[in-house]
C-alpha positions as a printed Julia matrix, in Angstrom:
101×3 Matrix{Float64}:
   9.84    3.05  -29.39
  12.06   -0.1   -28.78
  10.76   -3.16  -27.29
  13.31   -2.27  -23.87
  11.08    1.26  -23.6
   7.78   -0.59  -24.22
   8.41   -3.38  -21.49
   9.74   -0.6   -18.72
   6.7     1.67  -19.85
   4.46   -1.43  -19.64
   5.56   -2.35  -15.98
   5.24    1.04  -14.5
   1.69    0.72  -15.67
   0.96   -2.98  -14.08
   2.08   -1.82  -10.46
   0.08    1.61  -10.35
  -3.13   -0.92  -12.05
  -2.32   -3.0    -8.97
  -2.44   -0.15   -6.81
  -6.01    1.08   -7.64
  -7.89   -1.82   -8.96
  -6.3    -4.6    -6.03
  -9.02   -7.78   -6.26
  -8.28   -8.24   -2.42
  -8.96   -4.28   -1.52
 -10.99   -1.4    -2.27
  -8.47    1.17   -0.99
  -9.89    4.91   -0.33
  -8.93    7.15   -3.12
  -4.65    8.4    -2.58
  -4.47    6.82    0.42
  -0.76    6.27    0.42
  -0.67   10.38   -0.1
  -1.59   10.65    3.4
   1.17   12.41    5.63
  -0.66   11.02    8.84
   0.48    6.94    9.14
  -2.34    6.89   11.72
  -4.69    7.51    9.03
  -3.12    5.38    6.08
  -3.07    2.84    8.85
  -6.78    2.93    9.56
  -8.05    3.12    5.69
  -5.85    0.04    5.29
  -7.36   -1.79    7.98
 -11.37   -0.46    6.99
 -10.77   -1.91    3.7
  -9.18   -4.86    4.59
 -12.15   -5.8     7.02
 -14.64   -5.21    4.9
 -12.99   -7.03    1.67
 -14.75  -10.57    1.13
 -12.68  -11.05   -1.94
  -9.1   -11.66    0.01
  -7.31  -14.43    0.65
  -5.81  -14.09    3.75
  -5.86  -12.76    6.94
  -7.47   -8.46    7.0
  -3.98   -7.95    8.52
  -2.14   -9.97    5.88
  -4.14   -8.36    3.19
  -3.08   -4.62    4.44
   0.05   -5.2     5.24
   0.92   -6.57    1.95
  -0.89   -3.94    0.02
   1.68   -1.29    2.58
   4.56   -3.28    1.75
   3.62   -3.58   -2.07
   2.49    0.35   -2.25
   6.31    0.61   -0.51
   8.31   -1.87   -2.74
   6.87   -0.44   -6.07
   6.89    3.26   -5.53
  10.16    3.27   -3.06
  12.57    4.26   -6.06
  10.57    7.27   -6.48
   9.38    8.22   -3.22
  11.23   11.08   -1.42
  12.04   10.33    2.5
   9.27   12.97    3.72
   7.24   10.67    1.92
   8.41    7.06    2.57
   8.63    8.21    6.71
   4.74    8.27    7.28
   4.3     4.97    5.2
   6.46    3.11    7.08
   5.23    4.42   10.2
   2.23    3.13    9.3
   3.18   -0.39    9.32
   3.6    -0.16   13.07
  -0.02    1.69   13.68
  -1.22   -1.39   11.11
   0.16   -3.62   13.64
  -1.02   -1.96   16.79
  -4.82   -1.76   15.21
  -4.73   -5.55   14.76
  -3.13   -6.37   18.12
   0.06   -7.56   16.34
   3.51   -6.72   18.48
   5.51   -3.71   16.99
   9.16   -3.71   15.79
């Protein structure tokens, strides 16, 4: 294995880490699998509240883990999938009395 594969293996393995073992969340098990954004959007928000370990705001903390979950796995997410996750940023928003876009 050349040092290129063992770097792009190695990176693949420090987002999905991120993904389950987050310092700021403990996020319900395959959350993001969820086709219902209502429901991704209310696990997000349950463990952001109850997280003492974050740094900012509940809302900050789940939207960024949404975003991140998003940014990492968009590549290889198909659009049936990638629809109710960005749905759920809006239902994130309207839980925390944020204005939608």
């Amino acid at each position: 294995m050349t040092a290129k594969q063992k770097a792009k293996k190695a990176t693949k393995r420090w987002s999905a880490k991120v993904t389950e073992t987050s310092d700021a969340l403990d996020l319900d098990r395959e959350v993001f699998k969820s086709k219902d954004p209502e429901e991704i959007a209310e696990s997000l928000k349950h463990s952001a509240d109850k997280s003492h370990r974050r740094k900012g705001s509940p809302f900050q903390s789940a939207m960024s883990m949404l975003n991140f979950y998003i940014n990492r796995a968009g590549k290889n997410l198909t659009k049936t999938q990638k629809k109710p996750l960005e749905r759920a940023k809006n239902k994130l928003r309207k839980l925390y009395g944020h204005e939608e876009k």
